[in-house]
Amino acid sequence: MLSYTLKRLAFAVPTLLVVITISFFLMRAAPGGPFDGERQLPPEIEANLKAAYHLDEPLPMQYLRYMGNLAQGDFGPSFKYKDFSVTELIMQGFPVSLEIGGLAIGLALLIGLPLGVIAALKRNSTIDYLVMSLALGGIAVPNFVIAPIMALVFGVLLGWLPAGGWNGGALPNLVLPVIALSIQQIAYIARMMRASMIETMGSHFIRTARAKGLSEVQVVLRHALRPSLLPVVSYLGPAIAAIVTGSVVIEQIFGIPGIGRYFVQGALNRDYTLVMGTVVFYGALIVLMNLLVDLLYSALDPQIRYND
Amino acid sequence: MSALLELAHLSVTFDLPTGPVTAVKDVSLEVKAGETVALVGESGSGKSVTSTAIMRLLPELARIEGEIRFDGKTLTNLKDRDIRALRGNDIGMVFQEPMTSLNPMHRIERQIREVLEKHTDLRGNKARARVLELLKQVGIPEPERRIKSYPHELSGGQRQRVVIAMAIACEPKLLIADEPTTALDVTVQAQILELLGELQARYGLAILFITHDLNLVRHVADRVCVMQHGDLVEQGPTRDVFANPSHDYTRMLLAAEPDGVKAPVADDAPVVLDARDVHVRFTTKRHLFRPDETFEAVRGIDLRVRRGQTVGIVGESGSGKSTLGRALLRLLPSTGQIVFDEMALQPLDQKALRPLRKRLQVVFQDPFGSLSPRMTVGEIISEGLKVHFPELSRREREARVIEALGEVKLDPAMRARYPHEFSGGQRQRIAIARALVLKPEFLLLDEPTSALDRSVQVTVVNLLRELQKKHGLTYVFISHDLSVVRAMSDTVLVMKDGAVVEHGPSEAIFTAPRVDYTRKLIEASFIDRVA
Amino acid sequence: MTSTTTPYRGEHDDTPLPAGGPNPPAGPDKNTGESLGREAWRRLKQNKAAMASLVILTLMALICFIGPHLLPWALDEVDWSNFQTAPSLENGHYFGTDANGRDILVRTLFGGQVSLSVALVATFVSLVIGVLYGAVAGYVGGRTDNLMMRFVDIMYSLPFMFLVILLMVVFGRNIFLIYAAIGAVEWLDMARIVRGQTLALKRREFIEAAHALGVGGPTIVRRHLIPNTLGPVIIYVTLTVPKVILLESFLSFLGLGVQEPLTSWGVLISEGKDMMESAPWMLIVPSVFLAVTLFCLNFLGDGLRDALDPKTR
């Protein structure tokens, strides 16, 4: 187990390096500098600014400096939000994004898994068709369509819930964004769970379990559930990545002060360090999550060979 | 004495979307306490459906008519809960697929305990003690250690023993064994059968033994029921049925044993293939930081085949016999010498080898995997012609394809069809035609009959013999099936763990084996009919 | 049925294999000379949802590309007498206008052109890269395969969406860049699928038989490998198209995708979202177009999988 963990870690580090390197050189290859903007700066001021941000050094130097700073958790200053460092901005936004994203993943599993199991056990019944049609709908309608419509209906027309804003994370403000963020994942997880459950229920060891005289409930709970969960667990990595990505839009639509908003603002404003900082941060987050998912998978499946 | 299990006019119909299909038609049979009844039939005969129907384990779209009575109860009317009380308790079941019949996520102990906890009062240490006892009874070595194993840590034979332990845990009155040894090597098969016999004696078990293998029946069953296409065509005491089969189908099955021996070839016939000290090594890349692992599948084998001869290679799975075959044709890299018709093959590269390919052909085991699924039969057979006889016109190629199909006794009009439209035996004929169309001198036959039903096997074996005689072909015949090898071969090589343990003239090997392993193999495969 | 379906000799050689186990035995196959592709097509035709989706998609493509020519409005033509009017039959704006007096239907159809063409081109890019990469890795095998797939693994765990956005930020918003970027993201799955198929096929005996016949390597790839990977590739392509449409609209929605004067469904939805209280049709019309298209593509993909998946055989 330890060696497996180490191996996955050894894989995560180069991945992160690739992310950092790609984003660093992409940003530096950008036409136009960070100080092109509202008005032309006098050359000496621009030179001073560049020196202050070490933009006058040769590229490899800048790269090494950036890596060194990153290692200390310093993402550098924001070019646009002049009073904040990128680290400060991320740390401000992260708890908010984490809350929304974590709740969304939780909700997706809480609803998606049972739906998938029920659909599989009642295969080809009305319930099955209903669940699968809803799931297909959830996959076909993207969250940036659902979110504004939900805001329109429940926020504006019915007035049940706030159509936007954060309000310090009050519960009513959480409901719509979390649901909007999780719908697509609920759909994916339900479909996947159904397919894998159907496959498991058709396998030989389920027949053996029935031949032992177990009741259907015991067969499902003791024998079918855990093997069926494995594909869903390995999907959790991509699911988390999708939720993180989706949160960018959802934060935008509902006006939530998470990292996603800084990211989009930074991208539109060409705030290099901010965009890079968020990309690296998101990258690290996703790599870390993938690592955790891998470990969870190996804990669930006795057949996995750690030295493989 | 009244019957323990009685099937009265049992029919099973599957209501498929395409319409109802009746898999079992009006079957009546009985099993008395303590006896072994064999239910025999080829694939599609309905024997497995019958056995699954007894436990009411069929899928929901199956409709059961008639009655199943067990120990005074009518199973067909029982409530779900009551039938569950019988499963695993009064009726145990062993399945064909030892590799997948155990839950891969649970330890052995938990899986056996589950039955005990369901049907008995044994709990805690007492349950564990019983599990250990059962493992010991079914012959699992070191039960204290194995009890903690997961299924993937056990071999196929051991897994089947665990399944048997589960089935007998509650000392059932009836054991339904559905092809329990088919997926296992013959020596393991013999051990499992012996185990079943022991358990039967100890517990007074009645066994319903489902199999396609008549040889087994003769050795294990008191009575036999023969099924064909869902009908029970004949039943009676084993001895009577074998001595005096009353139904044509039974007679055909009994006659489906390949017999006769091969007419010998003159000792001075020219040597076609001469291999010396052939080794095949596989390396598996394990890890970035660890050295590659080398596995030697074939360890220094010598083999000499004269024109018109058949050399049989027998061995259990993993013995390296198929690997050796592929190496002989240079389909796998190997070391050592391989000389074909006085030409050394090893120094040739694939391109230089190409002209020789038409003289050295091969037929594989899997009738499903060996034909390219998206080509028509005509395209499949003519592919080699395009490579080796590019000068042929389309019409001439077609004529050759028709001729080859005729040789394997298939209707040449079938050449516009696709492989998935054919049965296993027909596909194997197509594969033979693909090799034959090139007019080869040497054919490597890699388990060409192993995936086929017995009655189909015989027709393929007879076809191969006929072709050999007609064209003076030389064969290397690889098989785990000793009776087929015996009927086909001049000389036989017995392989184990990549090496030859014994070789010699076929009859000598089968009548007077010198090596223990060979003797065990022969005993285990129940070849007891003198040719 | 013609006489060709009966075996040449009346031997006992015609049992359909394998019918063991409690699975219901398959019905006899009565088709003569039907290729797997034709068989799959026949199965697909029986799937009503998939066929309806195929029809709707064809219609969708037709009206997106032909429709604008039949309507009296141009893409950015301003109707000075109708600013932000609701859908109406009388003024000729069947789906209303936006705040600048532009016809929503025309804009949605043009947006559809962009979304659909991005989807097709990007899918094609991913198809070409993925199939080549996967087939080479699978066929060559060994260390090359190991190295190539490690690279894919690393690429896989990258937060790709963010790198694409980064790309947009750096090089400006450019529709060709979107094609390339999305295509470059999506090829990873394709490469994995094709490699897996190739590896599995390589071990099949018909490939060995072709080697034994003396058929050359490139011919084996062309004649035996690629045709047999087609099924999964087709399934995956139908699932990639909706993913790409989604990606493009996502980028456009964030203001990082296509730019004026071009438009796309994502851009229109983003515009509509800002006006949803006063002019909900601006949000609803492009959303419905997008959702219907995605819905149908998913249905079609599911139907194709059922029709082509060898497991159903």
PDB file of C-alpha atoms in Angstrom, chain B residues 303-445:
ATOM      1  CA  LEU B 303      11.128 -32.256 -32.511  1.00  0.00           C
ATOM      2  CA  ARG B 304      11.377 -34.105 -35.796  1.00  0.00           C
ATOM      3  CA  VAL B 305       8.475 -34.624 -38.206  1.00  0.00           C
ATOM      4  CA  ARG B 306       8.683 -36.820 -41.316  1.00  0.00           C
ATOM      5  CA  ARG B 307       6.574 -36.295 -44.399  1.00  0.00           C
ATOM      6  CA  GLY B 308       3.052 -37.618 -43.933  1.00  0.00           C
ATOM      7  CA  GLN B 309       3.480 -37.989 -40.186  1.00  0.00           C
ATOM      8  CA  THR B 310       1.393 -36.488 -37.417  1.00  0.00           C
ATOM      9  CA  VAL B 311       3.206 -35.526 -34.277  1.00  0.00           C
ATOM     10  CA  GLY B 312       0.870 -34.992 -31.351  1.00  0.00           C
ATOM     11  CA  ILE B 313       1.810 -32.586 -28.592  1.00  0.00           C
ATOM     12  CA  VAL B 314      -0.176 -33.015 -25.386  1.00  0.00           C
ATOM     13  CA  GLY B 315      -0.056 -31.164 -22.114  1.00  0.00           C
ATOM     14  CA  GLU B 316      -2.185 -29.243 -19.669  1.00  0.00           C
ATOM     15  CA  SER B 317      -2.782 -25.508 -19.794  1.00  0.00           C
ATOM     16  CA  GLY B 318       0.432 -23.609 -19.273  1.00  0.00           C
ATOM     17  CA  SER B 319       2.606 -26.468 -20.458  1.00  0.00           C
ATOM     18  CA  GLY B 320       3.922 -24.375 -23.344  1.00  0.00           C
ATOM     19  CA  LYS B 321       2.533 -26.552 -26.133  1.00  0.00           C
ATOM     20  CA  SER B 322       0.846 -23.722 -28.042  1.00  0.00           C
ATOM     21  CA  THR B 323       3.855 -21.481 -27.586  1.00  0.00           C
ATOM     22  CA  LEU B 324       6.061 -24.176 -29.058  1.00  0.00           C
ATOM     23  CA  GLY B 325       3.725 -24.474 -32.054  1.00  0.00           C
ATOM     24  CA  ARG B 326       3.845 -20.779 -32.750  1.00  0.00           C
ATOM     25  CA  ALA B 327       7.603 -20.730 -32.383  1.00  0.00           C
ATOM     26  CA  LEU B 328       7.948 -23.533 -34.942  1.00  0.00           C
ATOM     27  CA  LEU B 329       6.208 -21.353 -37.514  1.00  0.00           C
ATOM     28  CA  ARG B 330       8.237 -18.319 -36.466  1.00  0.00           C
ATOM     29  CA  LEU B 331       5.112 -16.554 -35.271  1.00  0.00           C
ATOM     30  CA  LEU B 332       6.973 -16.022 -32.008  1.00  0.00           C
ATOM     31  CA  PRO B 333      10.671 -15.290 -31.599  1.00  0.00           C
ATOM     32  CA  SER B 334      12.649 -18.222 -30.264  1.00  0.00           C
ATOM     33  CA  THR B 335      16.191 -19.530 -30.067  1.00  0.00           C
ATOM     34  CA  GLY B 336      17.500 -22.851 -31.280  1.00  0.00           C
ATOM     35  CA  GLN B 337      17.396 -24.430 -34.705  1.00  0.00           C
ATOM     36  CA  ILE B 338      14.328 -24.866 -36.852  1.00  0.00           C
ATOM     37  CA  VAL B 339      14.883 -26.498 -40.214  1.00  0.00           C
ATOM     38  CA  PHE B 340      12.063 -26.853 -42.697  1.00  0.00           C
ATOM     39  CA  ASP B 341      12.721 -28.944 -45.793  1.00  0.00           C
ATOM     40  CA  GLU B 342      16.467 -28.427 -45.368  1.00  0.00           C
ATOM     41  CA  MET B 343      16.124 -24.677 -44.980  1.00  0.00           C
ATOM     42  CA  ALA B 344      17.064 -23.057 -41.681  1.00  0.00           C
ATOM     43  CA  LEU B 345      14.193 -20.786 -40.678  1.00  0.00           C
ATOM     44  CA  GLN B 346      15.805 -18.869 -37.836  1.00  0.00           C
ATOM     45  CA  PRO B 347      18.163 -16.726 -39.952  1.00  0.00           C
ATOM     46  CA  LEU B 348      15.337 -15.598 -42.248  1.00  0.00           C
ATOM     47  CA  ASP B 349      13.584 -12.302 -41.636  1.00  0.00           C
ATOM     48  CA  GLN B 350       9.820 -11.991 -42.034  1.00  0.00           C
ATOM     49  CA  LYS B 351      10.161 -10.940 -45.633  1.00  0.00           C
ATOM     50  CA  ALA B 352      12.382 -13.831 -46.581  1.00  0.00           C
ATOM     51  CA  LEU B 353      10.031 -16.108 -44.717  1.00  0.00           C
ATOM     52  CA  ARG B 354       7.031 -15.039 -46.760  1.00  0.00           C
ATOM     53  CA  PRO B 355       7.461 -17.429 -49.716  1.00  0.00           C
ATOM     54  CA  LEU B 356       7.690 -20.300 -47.208  1.00  0.00           C
ATOM     55  CA  ARG B 357       4.471 -19.303 -45.475  1.00  0.00           C
ATOM     56  CA  LYS B 358       2.312 -20.911 -48.110  1.00  0.00           C
ATOM     57  CA  ARG B 359       3.956 -24.246 -47.393  1.00  0.00           C
ATOM     58  CA  LEU B 360       3.590 -23.960 -43.613  1.00  0.00           C
ATOM     59  CA  GLN B 361       0.051 -23.297 -42.532  1.00  0.00           C
ATOM     60  CA  VAL B 362      -1.879 -23.229 -39.275  1.00  0.00           C
ATOM     61  CA  VAL B 363      -5.372 -23.836 -37.873  1.00  0.00           C
ATOM     62  CA  PHE B 364      -6.162 -22.349 -34.470  1.00  0.00           C
ATOM     63  CA  GLN B 365      -8.408 -23.349 -31.624  1.00  0.00           C
ATOM     64  CA  ASP B 366     -10.948 -20.597 -31.341  1.00  0.00           C
ATOM     65  CA  PRO B 367     -13.542 -20.873 -34.080  1.00  0.00           C
ATOM     66  CA  PHE B 368     -14.808 -17.417 -33.091  1.00  0.00           C
ATOM     67  CA  GLY B 369     -11.529 -15.561 -32.923  1.00  0.00           C
ATOM     68  CA  SER B 370      -9.664 -17.000 -35.844  1.00  0.00           C
ATOM     69  CA  LEU B 371     -11.731 -15.517 -38.672  1.00  0.00           C
ATOM     70  CA  SER B 372     -11.651 -11.796 -39.381  1.00  0.00           C
ATOM     71  CA  PRO B 373     -15.198 -10.712 -38.495  1.00  0.00           C
ATOM     72  CA  ARG B 374     -15.604  -8.035 -41.146  1.00  0.00           C
ATOM     73  CA  MET B 375     -14.542 -10.067 -44.172  1.00  0.00           C
ATOM     74  CA  THR B 376     -16.658 -12.515 -46.104  1.00  0.00           C
ATOM     75  CA  VAL B 377     -15.682 -16.161 -46.127  1.00  0.00           C
ATOM     76  CA  GLY B 378     -14.550 -15.778 -49.720  1.00  0.00           C
ATOM     77  CA  GLU B 379     -12.297 -12.850 -48.825  1.00  0.00           C
ATOM     78  CA  ILE B 380     -10.871 -14.718 -45.858  1.00  0.00           C
ATOM     79  CA  ILE B 381      -9.964 -17.769 -47.911  1.00  0.00           C
ATOM     80  CA  SER B 382      -8.589 -15.822 -50.859  1.00  0.00           C
ATOM     81  CA  GLU B 383      -6.422 -13.488 -48.759  1.00  0.00           C
ATOM     82  CA  GLY B 384      -3.481 -15.866 -48.821  1.00  0.00           C
ATOM     83  CA  LEU B 385      -3.898 -16.391 -52.557  1.00  0.00           C
ATOM     84  CA  LYS B 386      -3.478 -12.663 -53.148  1.00  0.00           C
ATOM     85  CA  VAL B 387      -0.199 -12.720 -51.230  1.00  0.00           C
ATOM     86  CA  HIS B 388       1.293 -15.847 -52.722  1.00  0.00           C
ATOM     87  CA  PHE B 389      -0.277 -16.117 -56.160  1.00  0.00           C
ATOM     88  CA  PRO B 390      -0.678 -12.513 -57.288  1.00  0.00           C
ATOM     89  CA  GLU B 391      -0.660 -13.682 -60.883  1.00  0.00           C
ATOM     90  CA  LEU B 392      -4.058 -15.365 -60.489  1.00  0.00           C
ATOM     91  CA  SER B 393      -7.032 -13.621 -62.055  1.00  0.00           C
ATOM     92  CA  ARG B 394     -10.099 -12.924 -60.018  1.00  0.00           C
ATOM     93  CA  ARG B 395     -11.871 -15.814 -61.632  1.00  0.00           C
ATOM     94  CA  GLU B 396      -9.030 -18.246 -60.997  1.00  0.00           C
ATOM     95  CA  ARG B 397      -8.910 -17.183 -57.354  1.00  0.00           C
ATOM     96  CA  GLU B 398     -12.609 -17.740 -57.082  1.00  0.00           C
ATOM     97  CA  ALA B 399     -12.251 -21.210 -58.569  1.00  0.00           C
ATOM     98  CA  ARG B 400      -9.607 -22.075 -55.971  1.00  0.00           C
ATOM     99  CA  VAL B 401     -11.810 -20.808 -53.154  1.00  0.00           C
ATOM    100  CA  ILE B 402     -14.694 -22.934 -54.396  1.00  0.00           C
ATOM    101  CA  GLU B 403     -12.423 -25.933 -54.612  1.00  0.00           C
ATOM    102  CA  ALA B 404     -11.143 -25.409 -51.066  1.00  0.00           C
ATOM    103  CA  LEU B 405     -14.656 -25.049 -49.670  1.00  0.00           C
ATOM    104  CA  GLY B 406     -15.596 -28.257 -51.423  1.00  0.00           C
ATOM    105  CA  GLU B 407     -12.633 -30.005 -49.841  1.00  0.00           C
ATOM    106  CA  VAL B 408     -13.800 -29.091 -46.354  1.00  0.00           C
ATOM    107  CA  LYS B 409     -17.345 -30.111 -47.326  1.00  0.00           C
ATOM    108  CA  LEU B 410     -18.958 -26.703 -47.156  1.00  0.00           C
ATOM    109  CA  ASP B 411     -21.325 -25.352 -49.768  1.00  0.00           C
ATOM    110  CA  PRO B 412     -19.258 -23.014 -52.003  1.00  0.00           C
ATOM    111  CA  ALA B 413     -22.287 -20.725 -52.231  1.00  0.00           C
ATOM    112  CA  MET B 414     -21.526 -19.758 -48.641  1.00  0.00           C
ATOM    113  CA  ARG B 415     -18.512 -17.707 -49.610  1.00  0.00           C
ATOM    114  CA  ALA B 416     -20.486 -14.449 -49.728  1.00  0.00           C
ATOM    115  CA  ARG B 417     -21.434 -14.780 -46.079  1.00  0.00           C
ATOM    116  CA  TYR B 418     -19.710 -13.555 -42.938  1.00  0.00           C
ATOM    117  CA  PRO B 419     -18.129 -15.691 -40.208  1.00  0.00           C
ATOM    118  CA  HIS B 420     -20.646 -14.781 -37.484  1.00  0.00           C
ATOM    119  CA  GLU B 421     -23.338 -16.529 -39.495  1.00  0.00           C
ATOM    120  CA  PHE B 422     -21.706 -19.938 -39.076  1.00  0.00           C
ATOM    121  CA  SER B 423     -21.596 -22.517 -36.313  1.00  0.00           C
ATOM    122  CA  GLY B 424     -18.366 -23.409 -34.552  1.00  0.00           C
ATOM    123  CA  GLY B 425     -17.738 -26.532 -36.606  1.00  0.00           C
ATOM    124  CA  GLN B 426     -18.377 -24.705 -39.856  1.00  0.00           C
ATOM    125  CA  ARG B 427     -15.996 -21.939 -38.880  1.00  0.00           C
ATOM    126  CA  GLN B 428     -13.311 -24.455 -38.142  1.00  0.00           C
ATOM    127  CA  ARG B 429     -13.843 -25.872 -41.635  1.00  0.00           C
ATOM    128  CA  ILE B 430     -13.464 -22.370 -43.063  1.00  0.00           C
ATOM    129  CA  ALA B 431     -10.191 -21.978 -41.164  1.00  0.00           C
ATOM    130  CA  ILE B 432      -9.006 -25.279 -42.601  1.00  0.00           C
ATOM    131  CA  ALA B 433     -10.009 -24.140 -46.086  1.00  0.00           C
ATOM    132  CA  ARG B 434      -8.035 -20.914 -45.607  1.00  0.00           C
ATOM    133  CA  ALA B 435      -4.922 -22.967 -44.919  1.00  0.00           C
ATOM    134  CA  LEU B 436      -5.624 -25.602 -47.547  1.00  0.00           C
ATOM    135  CA  VAL B 437      -6.180 -23.219 -50.441  1.00  0.00           C
ATOM    136  CA  LEU B 438      -2.444 -22.481 -50.480  1.00  0.00           C
ATOM    137  CA  LYS B 439      -1.689 -26.185 -50.955  1.00  0.00           C
ATOM    138  CA  PRO B 440       0.626 -26.376 -47.953  1.00  0.00           C
ATOM    139  CA  GLU B 441       2.799 -29.345 -47.074  1.00  0.00           C
ATOM    140  CA  PHE B 442       2.794 -28.796 -43.356  1.00  0.00           C
ATOM    141  CA  LEU B 443      -0.110 -27.895 -41.080  1.00  0.00           C
ATOM    142  CA  LEU B 444       0.125 -26.805 -37.469  1.00  0.00           C
ATOM    143  CA  LEU B 445      -3.151 -27.740 -35.783  1.00  0.00           C
TER     144      LEU B 445
END
